[in-house]
Structure formats: C-alpha cells, structure tokens
mmCIF file of C-alpha atoms in Angstrom:
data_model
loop_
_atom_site.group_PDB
_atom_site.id
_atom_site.type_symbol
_atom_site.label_atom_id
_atom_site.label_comp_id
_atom_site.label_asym_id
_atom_site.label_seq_id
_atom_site.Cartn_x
_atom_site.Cartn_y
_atom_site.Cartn_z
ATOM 1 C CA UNK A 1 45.538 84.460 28.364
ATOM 2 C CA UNK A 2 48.978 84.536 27.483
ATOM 3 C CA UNK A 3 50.905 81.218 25.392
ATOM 4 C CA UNK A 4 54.182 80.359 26.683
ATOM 5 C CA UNK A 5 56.786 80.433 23.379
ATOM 6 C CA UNK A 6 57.672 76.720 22.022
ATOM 7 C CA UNK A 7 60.790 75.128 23.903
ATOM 8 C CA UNK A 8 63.523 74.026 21.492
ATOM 9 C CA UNK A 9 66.350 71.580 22.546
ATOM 10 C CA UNK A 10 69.880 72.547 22.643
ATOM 11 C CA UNK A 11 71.451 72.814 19.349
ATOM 12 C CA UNK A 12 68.322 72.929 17.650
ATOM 13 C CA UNK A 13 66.298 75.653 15.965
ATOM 14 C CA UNK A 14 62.588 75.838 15.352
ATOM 15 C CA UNK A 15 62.716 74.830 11.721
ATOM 16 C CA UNK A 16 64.539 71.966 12.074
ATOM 17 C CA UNK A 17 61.557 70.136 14.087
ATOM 18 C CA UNK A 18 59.938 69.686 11.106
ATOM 19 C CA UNK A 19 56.057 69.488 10.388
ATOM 20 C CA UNK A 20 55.758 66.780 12.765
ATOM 21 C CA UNK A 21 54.882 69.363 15.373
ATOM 22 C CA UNK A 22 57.422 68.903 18.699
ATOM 23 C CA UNK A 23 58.629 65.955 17.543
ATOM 24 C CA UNK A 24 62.303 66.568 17.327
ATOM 25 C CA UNK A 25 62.809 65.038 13.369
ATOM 26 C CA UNK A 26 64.364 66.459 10.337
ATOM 27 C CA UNK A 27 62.254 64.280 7.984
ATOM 28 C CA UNK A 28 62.753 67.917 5.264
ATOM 29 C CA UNK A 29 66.438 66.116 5.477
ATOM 30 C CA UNK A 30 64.900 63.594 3.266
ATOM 31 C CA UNK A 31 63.922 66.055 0.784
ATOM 32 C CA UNK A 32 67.682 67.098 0.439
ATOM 33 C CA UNK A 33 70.121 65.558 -1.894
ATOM 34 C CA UNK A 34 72.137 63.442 0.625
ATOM 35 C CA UNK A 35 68.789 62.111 2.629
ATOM 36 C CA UNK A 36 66.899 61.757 -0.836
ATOM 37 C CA UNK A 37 70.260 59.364 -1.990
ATOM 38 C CA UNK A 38 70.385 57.495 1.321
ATOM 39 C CA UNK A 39 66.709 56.128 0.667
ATOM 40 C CA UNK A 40 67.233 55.586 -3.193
ATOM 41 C CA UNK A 41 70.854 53.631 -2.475
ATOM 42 C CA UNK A 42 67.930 51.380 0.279
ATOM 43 C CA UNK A 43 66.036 50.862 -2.488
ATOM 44 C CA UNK A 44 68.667 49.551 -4.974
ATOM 45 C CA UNK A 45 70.571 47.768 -2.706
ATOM 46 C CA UNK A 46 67.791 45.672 -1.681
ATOM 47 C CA UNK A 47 66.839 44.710 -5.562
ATOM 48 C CA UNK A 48 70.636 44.028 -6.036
ATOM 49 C CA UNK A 49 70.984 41.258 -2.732
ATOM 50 C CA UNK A 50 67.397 40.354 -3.269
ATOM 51 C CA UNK A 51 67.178 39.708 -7.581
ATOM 52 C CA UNK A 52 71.062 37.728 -6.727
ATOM 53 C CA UNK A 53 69.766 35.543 -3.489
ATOM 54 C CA UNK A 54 66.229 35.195 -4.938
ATOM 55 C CA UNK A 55 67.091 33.117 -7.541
ATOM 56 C CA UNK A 56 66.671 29.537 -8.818
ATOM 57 C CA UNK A 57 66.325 27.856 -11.725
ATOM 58 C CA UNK A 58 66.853 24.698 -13.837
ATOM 59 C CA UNK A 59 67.872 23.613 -16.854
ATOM 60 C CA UNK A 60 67.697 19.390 -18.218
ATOM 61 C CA UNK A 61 68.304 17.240 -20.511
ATOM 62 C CA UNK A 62 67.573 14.415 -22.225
ATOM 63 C CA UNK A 63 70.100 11.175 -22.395
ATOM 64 C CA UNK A 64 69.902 8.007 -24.728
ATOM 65 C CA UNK A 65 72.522 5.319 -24.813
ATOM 66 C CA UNK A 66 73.054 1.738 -25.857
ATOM 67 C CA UNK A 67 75.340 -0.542 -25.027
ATOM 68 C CA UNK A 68 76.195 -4.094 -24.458
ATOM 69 C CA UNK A 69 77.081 -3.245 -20.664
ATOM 70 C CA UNK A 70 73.621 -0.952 -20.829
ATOM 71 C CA UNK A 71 70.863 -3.310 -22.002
ATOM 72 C CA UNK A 72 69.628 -2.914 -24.567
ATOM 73 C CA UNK A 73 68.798 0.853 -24.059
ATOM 74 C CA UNK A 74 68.497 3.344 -21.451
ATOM 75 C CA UNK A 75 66.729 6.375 -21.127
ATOM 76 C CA UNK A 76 67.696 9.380 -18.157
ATOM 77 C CA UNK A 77 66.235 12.513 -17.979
ATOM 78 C CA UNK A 78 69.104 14.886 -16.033
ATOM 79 C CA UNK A 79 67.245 17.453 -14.350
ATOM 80 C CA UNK A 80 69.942 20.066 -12.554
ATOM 81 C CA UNK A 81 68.462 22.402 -10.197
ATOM 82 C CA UNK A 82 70.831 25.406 -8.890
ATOM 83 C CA UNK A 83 70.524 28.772 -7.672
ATOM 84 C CA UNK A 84 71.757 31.110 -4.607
ATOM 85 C CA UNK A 85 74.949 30.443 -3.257
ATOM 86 C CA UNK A 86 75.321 28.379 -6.597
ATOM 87 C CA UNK A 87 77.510 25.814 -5.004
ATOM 88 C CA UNK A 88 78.131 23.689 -8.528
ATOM 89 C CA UNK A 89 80.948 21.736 -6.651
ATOM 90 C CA UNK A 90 78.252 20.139 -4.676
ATOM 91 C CA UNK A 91 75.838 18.922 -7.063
ATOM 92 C CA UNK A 92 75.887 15.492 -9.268
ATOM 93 C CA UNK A 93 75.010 15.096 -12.630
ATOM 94 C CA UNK A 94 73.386 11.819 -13.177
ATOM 95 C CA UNK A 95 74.654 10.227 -16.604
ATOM 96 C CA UNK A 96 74.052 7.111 -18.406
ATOM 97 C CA UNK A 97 77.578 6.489 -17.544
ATOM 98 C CA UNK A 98 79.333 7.296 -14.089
ATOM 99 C CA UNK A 99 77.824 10.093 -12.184
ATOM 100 C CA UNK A 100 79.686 13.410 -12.817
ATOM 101 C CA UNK A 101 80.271 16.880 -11.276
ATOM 102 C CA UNK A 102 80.911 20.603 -12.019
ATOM 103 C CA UNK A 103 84.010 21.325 -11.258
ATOM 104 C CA UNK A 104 83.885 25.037 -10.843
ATOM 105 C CA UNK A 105 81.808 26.938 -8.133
ATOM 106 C CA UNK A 106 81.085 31.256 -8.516
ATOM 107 C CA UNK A 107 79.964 31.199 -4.942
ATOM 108 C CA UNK A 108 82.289 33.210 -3.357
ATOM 109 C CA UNK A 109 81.544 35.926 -6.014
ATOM 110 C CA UNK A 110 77.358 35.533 -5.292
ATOM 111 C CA UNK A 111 78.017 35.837 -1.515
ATOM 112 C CA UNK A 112 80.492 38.530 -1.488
ATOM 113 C CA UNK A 113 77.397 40.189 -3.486
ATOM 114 C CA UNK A 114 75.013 39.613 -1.768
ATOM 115 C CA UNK A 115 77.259 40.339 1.712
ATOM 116 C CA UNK A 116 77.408 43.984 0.552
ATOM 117 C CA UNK A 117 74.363 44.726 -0.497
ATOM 118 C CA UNK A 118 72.432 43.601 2.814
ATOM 119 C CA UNK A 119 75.145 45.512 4.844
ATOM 120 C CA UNK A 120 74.913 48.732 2.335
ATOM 121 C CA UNK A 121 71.230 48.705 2.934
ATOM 122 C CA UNK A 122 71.934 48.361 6.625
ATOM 123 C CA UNK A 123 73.723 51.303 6.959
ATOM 124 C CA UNK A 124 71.857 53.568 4.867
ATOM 125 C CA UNK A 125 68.809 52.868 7.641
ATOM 126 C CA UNK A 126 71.099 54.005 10.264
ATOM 127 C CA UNK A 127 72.630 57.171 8.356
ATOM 128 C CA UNK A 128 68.657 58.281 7.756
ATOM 129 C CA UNK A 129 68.048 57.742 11.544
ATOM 130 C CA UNK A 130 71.361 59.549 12.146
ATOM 131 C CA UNK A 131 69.743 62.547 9.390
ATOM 132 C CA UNK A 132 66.265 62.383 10.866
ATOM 133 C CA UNK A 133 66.733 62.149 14.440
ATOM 134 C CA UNK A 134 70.171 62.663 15.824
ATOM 135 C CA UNK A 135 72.177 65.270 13.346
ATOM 136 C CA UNK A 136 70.552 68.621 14.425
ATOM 137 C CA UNK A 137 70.632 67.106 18.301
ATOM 138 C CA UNK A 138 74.230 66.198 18.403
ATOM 139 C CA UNK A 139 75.660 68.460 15.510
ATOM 140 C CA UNK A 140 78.561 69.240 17.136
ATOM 141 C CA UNK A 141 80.115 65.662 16.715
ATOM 142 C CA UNK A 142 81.929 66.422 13.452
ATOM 143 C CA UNK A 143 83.502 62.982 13.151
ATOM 144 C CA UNK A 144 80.108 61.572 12.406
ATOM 145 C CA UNK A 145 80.156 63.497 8.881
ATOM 146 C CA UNK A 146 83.640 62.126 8.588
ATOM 147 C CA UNK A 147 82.824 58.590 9.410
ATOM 148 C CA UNK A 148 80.037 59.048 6.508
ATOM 149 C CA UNK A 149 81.820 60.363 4.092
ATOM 150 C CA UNK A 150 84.305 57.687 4.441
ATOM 151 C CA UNK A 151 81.831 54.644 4.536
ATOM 152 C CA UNK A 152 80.546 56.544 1.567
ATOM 153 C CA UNK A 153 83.734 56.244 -0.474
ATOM 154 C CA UNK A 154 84.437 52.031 0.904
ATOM 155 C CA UNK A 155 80.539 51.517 -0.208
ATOM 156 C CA UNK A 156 81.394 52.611 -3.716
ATOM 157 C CA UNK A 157 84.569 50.544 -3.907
ATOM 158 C CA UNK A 158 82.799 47.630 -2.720
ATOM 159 C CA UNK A 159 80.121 47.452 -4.961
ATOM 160 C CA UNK A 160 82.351 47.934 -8.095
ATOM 161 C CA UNK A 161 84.354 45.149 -7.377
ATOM 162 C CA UNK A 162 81.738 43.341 -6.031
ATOM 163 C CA UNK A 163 79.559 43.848 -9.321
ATOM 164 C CA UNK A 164 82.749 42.873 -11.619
ATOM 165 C CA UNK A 165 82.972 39.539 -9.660
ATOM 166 C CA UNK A 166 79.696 38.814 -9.771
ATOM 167 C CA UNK A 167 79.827 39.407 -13.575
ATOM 168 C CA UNK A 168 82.590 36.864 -13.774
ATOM 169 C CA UNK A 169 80.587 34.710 -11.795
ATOM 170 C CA UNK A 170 77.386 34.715 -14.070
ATOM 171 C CA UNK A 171 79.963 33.927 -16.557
ATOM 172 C CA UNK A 172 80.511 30.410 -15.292
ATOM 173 C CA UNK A 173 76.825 30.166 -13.974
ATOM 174 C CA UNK A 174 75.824 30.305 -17.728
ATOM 175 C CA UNK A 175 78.918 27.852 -19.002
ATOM 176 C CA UNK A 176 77.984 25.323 -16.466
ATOM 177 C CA UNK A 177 74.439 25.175 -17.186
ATOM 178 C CA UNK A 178 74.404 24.926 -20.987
ATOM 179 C CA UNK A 179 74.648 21.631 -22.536
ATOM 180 C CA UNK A 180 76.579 22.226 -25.702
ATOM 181 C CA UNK A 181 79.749 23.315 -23.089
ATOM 182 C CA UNK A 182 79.264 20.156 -20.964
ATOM 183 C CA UNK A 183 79.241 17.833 -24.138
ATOM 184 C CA UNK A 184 82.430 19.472 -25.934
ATOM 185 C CA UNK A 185 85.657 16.945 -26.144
ATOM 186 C CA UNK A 186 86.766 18.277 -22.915
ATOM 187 C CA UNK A 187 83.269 18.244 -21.216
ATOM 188 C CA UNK A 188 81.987 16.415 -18.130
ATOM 189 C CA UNK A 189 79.540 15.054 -20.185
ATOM 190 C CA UNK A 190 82.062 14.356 -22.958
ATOM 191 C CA UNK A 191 80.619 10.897 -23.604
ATOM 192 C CA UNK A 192 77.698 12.561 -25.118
ATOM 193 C CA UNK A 193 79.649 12.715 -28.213
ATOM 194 C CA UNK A 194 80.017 8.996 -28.439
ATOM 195 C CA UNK A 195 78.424 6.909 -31.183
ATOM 196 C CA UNK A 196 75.867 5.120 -28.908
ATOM 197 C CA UNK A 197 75.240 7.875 -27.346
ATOM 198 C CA UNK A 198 72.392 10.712 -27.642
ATOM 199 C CA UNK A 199 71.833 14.090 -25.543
ATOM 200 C CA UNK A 200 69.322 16.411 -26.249
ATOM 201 C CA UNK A 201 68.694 19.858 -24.245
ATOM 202 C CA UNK A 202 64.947 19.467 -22.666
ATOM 203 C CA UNK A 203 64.514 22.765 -20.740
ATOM 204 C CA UNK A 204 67.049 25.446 -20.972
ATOM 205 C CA UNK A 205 66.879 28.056 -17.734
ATOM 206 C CA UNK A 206 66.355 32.358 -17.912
ATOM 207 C CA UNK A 207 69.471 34.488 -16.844
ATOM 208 C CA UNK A 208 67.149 37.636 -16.946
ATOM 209 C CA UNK A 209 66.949 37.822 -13.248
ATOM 210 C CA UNK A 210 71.293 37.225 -13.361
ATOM 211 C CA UNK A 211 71.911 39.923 -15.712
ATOM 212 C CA UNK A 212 69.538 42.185 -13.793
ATOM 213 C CA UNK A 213 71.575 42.143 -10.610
ATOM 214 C CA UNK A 214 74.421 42.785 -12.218
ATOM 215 C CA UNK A 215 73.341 46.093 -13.384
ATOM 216 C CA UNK A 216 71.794 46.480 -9.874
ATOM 217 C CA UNK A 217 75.175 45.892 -8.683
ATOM 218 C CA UNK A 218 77.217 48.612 -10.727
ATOM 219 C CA UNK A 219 73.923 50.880 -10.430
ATOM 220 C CA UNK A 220 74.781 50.985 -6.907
ATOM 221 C CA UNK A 221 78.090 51.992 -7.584
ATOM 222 C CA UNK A 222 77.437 55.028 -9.989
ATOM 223 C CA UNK A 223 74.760 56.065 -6.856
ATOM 224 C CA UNK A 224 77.040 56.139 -4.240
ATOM 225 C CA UNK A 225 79.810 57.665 -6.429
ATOM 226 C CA UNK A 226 77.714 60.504 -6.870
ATOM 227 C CA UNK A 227 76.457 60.885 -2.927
ATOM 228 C CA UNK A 228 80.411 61.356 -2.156
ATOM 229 C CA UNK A 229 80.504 64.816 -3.266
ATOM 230 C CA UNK A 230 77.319 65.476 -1.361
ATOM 231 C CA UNK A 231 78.219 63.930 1.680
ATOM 232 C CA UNK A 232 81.483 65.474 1.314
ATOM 233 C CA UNK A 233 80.131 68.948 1.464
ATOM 234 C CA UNK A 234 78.997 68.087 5.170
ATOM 235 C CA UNK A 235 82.495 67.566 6.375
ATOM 236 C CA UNK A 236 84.589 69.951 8.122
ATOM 237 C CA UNK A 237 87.361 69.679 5.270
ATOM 238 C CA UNK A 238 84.659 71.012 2.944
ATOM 239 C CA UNK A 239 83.708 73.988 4.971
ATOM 240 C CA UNK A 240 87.499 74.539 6.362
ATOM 241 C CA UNK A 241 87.995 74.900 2.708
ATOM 242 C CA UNK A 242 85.220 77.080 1.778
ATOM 243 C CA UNK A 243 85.801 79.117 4.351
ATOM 244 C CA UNK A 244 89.235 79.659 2.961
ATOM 245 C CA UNK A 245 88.761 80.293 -0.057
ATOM 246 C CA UNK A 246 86.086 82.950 1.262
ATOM 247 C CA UNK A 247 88.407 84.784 3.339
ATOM 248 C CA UNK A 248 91.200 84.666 0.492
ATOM 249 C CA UNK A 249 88.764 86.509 -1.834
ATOM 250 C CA UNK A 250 87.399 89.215 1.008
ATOM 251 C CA UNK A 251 91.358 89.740 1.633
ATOM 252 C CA UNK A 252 91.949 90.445 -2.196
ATOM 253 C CA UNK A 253 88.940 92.708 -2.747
ATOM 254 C CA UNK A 254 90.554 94.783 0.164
#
C-alpha cells in the first residue's frame, strides 16, 4: 500500500508548516528574532498602557482654622482622590476658606500614552498573525515588509515622545498632589500660611506605579529601535542591497 506524498500550498515549502502537522503556520517564526520581538514589544506595551491607566491614588490633609467669620473653630479633612486621565482641572479642593482648584491638567500627556501603547500592542497581534499565518502564503507581496518596517520606525518615534511627555506629566502629577507646593505664597492653598490657620499632610500617595510606566514607556522605545534593523533585513531594499554588494565582490574576484 502505497502513501500519497504531503500536498503543500503554493508558495510554501514543507518546513515552513511547522510541527503543527498540515496546519499551514510558521509558529518556528516566533523563535526568530523579529517574531520573538513582536511578542516581547506585546508584552511591554501592555505593562506600559496598563501600569499608566491602572492607576489611582490619594493623598489628604488635615485643615484647622479660627476665625471670627469661622466660629470658633473648624476642622476639614481634604481628601483628593485622582488617577487615570488625571483631569486636575476638574476636581475641587475643599478648604476652610472658598473651595479651590488645580489649575493645571497632564492629561493630554497620560492619554497620548496610553493611546500608543494599546494601538502598539494592537498591531504587534496582527504582524504575528501576518508571521504565523499569512507571510509564507502570500510572500510575494513585498510591500507588506515595507509597510512593517515603516510602522516599525513611527512605533519607535511615538513612544519616545510619548514617554518624554508622560515624564513631564508625572512632573505636575507629583507638584499638584504634595501639600508643601499647594501651601507656598503662590499656592492654591496659600491661606494655609496664615496665622489662624493650620494644615497638616494626613496621607501622602505612592508614585511607584508612575515612575514604572515611564520606564515602560522608553523601554518600549529602546525595543522597537532595535527590531528596525531586523525587520529591515526583510525588505526588498535590504536584499536589493545585499545582492549588490554580492555581485560587486564576485565581479572583483574575477
């Protein structure tokens, strides 16, 4: 009894089914540099969006103040709550006094963030289901390595600047929420420093989580600086210009 030989698709050899049997994947692909960096640049871009829009915190304080107006003397406790977007303009600080608010909001810098890390990790799901599943089927479509490389090289841009804005704004997410700043001359809560009147920090809040997307953020950016060269190698530039160079050194040894 005689076995028929295994049927491959067009443009595709045996080995690049894979060990899933006649399953038409690539999953070695992930084993290579570019498909082993596609699924590491998923993993940090979801701890950079995720560590930025995952957080929340607090920080309060306690006010004491006498007066003839205030009789004969009041207690608050200011609790401030904040956290993803971090919309300060929107939020009231309750005060012995007049009610006051921040007058300075980073959220444009914590969306913009968080914006390109959810659509970085959405396209390095679709570039492994283009390596996995489509590449060796439809290799002929060059522009696809083109269209990679080049998303590659905006990623990389985007995340640096993204990461230095966000830097700035974790900057004015710390100013904002410390209560020596807010009591200065100048400060919102500039009545603090009156005679009759008393302010003492009650719970002060954590900026671990802060810091840590930052470094997510220009991690990212090192990541997918480094997975240009890689993708670029899959471009026809790369081999126009290794082949080339190859046929320049055959001619000279001639």
């Amino acid at each position: 009894m005689s076995s028929e030989p295994q049927q491959t698709s067009p443009g595709q050899t045996s080995q690049q089914r894979g060990f899933l049997g006649d399953l038409p994947f690539r999953v070695e692909v992930l084993l290579e540099p570019k498909g082993f960096i596609r699924l590491l640049e998923f993993v940090l871009a979801i701890c950079m969006f995720a560590t930025t829009a995952g957080y929340n915190s607090m920080f309060s304080f306690d006010m004491t103040c006498s007066s003839a107006e205030v009789a004969p003397t009041r207690a608050d406790r200011v609790t401030y709550n904040f956290g993803y977007p971090f919309s300060f303009s929107d939020k009231i600080l309750t005060t012995c006094f007049d009610p006051v608010a921040i007058e300075e909001s980073p959220s444009g810098a914590a969306k913009f963030f968080v914006v390109v890390g959810v659509f970085a990790m959405l396209y390095t799901i679709a570039a492994v289901v283009w390596y996995v599943v489509l590449e060796a089927k439809y290799i002929q479509f060059e522009i696809v390595s083109l269209v990679d490389f080049g998303a590659t090289v905006v990623f990389t841009l985007l995340f640096f600047i993204a990461s230095c804005a966000w830097a700035a704004g974790v900057s004015t997410v710390k100013f904002w929420t410390t209560l020596d700043n807010l009591t200065t001359e100048n400060g919102i809560l500039s009545g603090c420093t009156a005679d009759n009147v008393t302010c003492k920090s009650e719970e002060t809040p954590g900026y671990g989580g802060l810091n840590i997307s930052i470094l997510f953020g220009f991690l990212n950016a090192v990541v997918w600086g480094g997975n240009v060269w890689f993708v670029w190698k899959e471009t026809p530039w790369f081999r126009a210009r290794s082949e080339a160079q190859t046929g320049g050194d055959l001619t000279n040894k001639a």
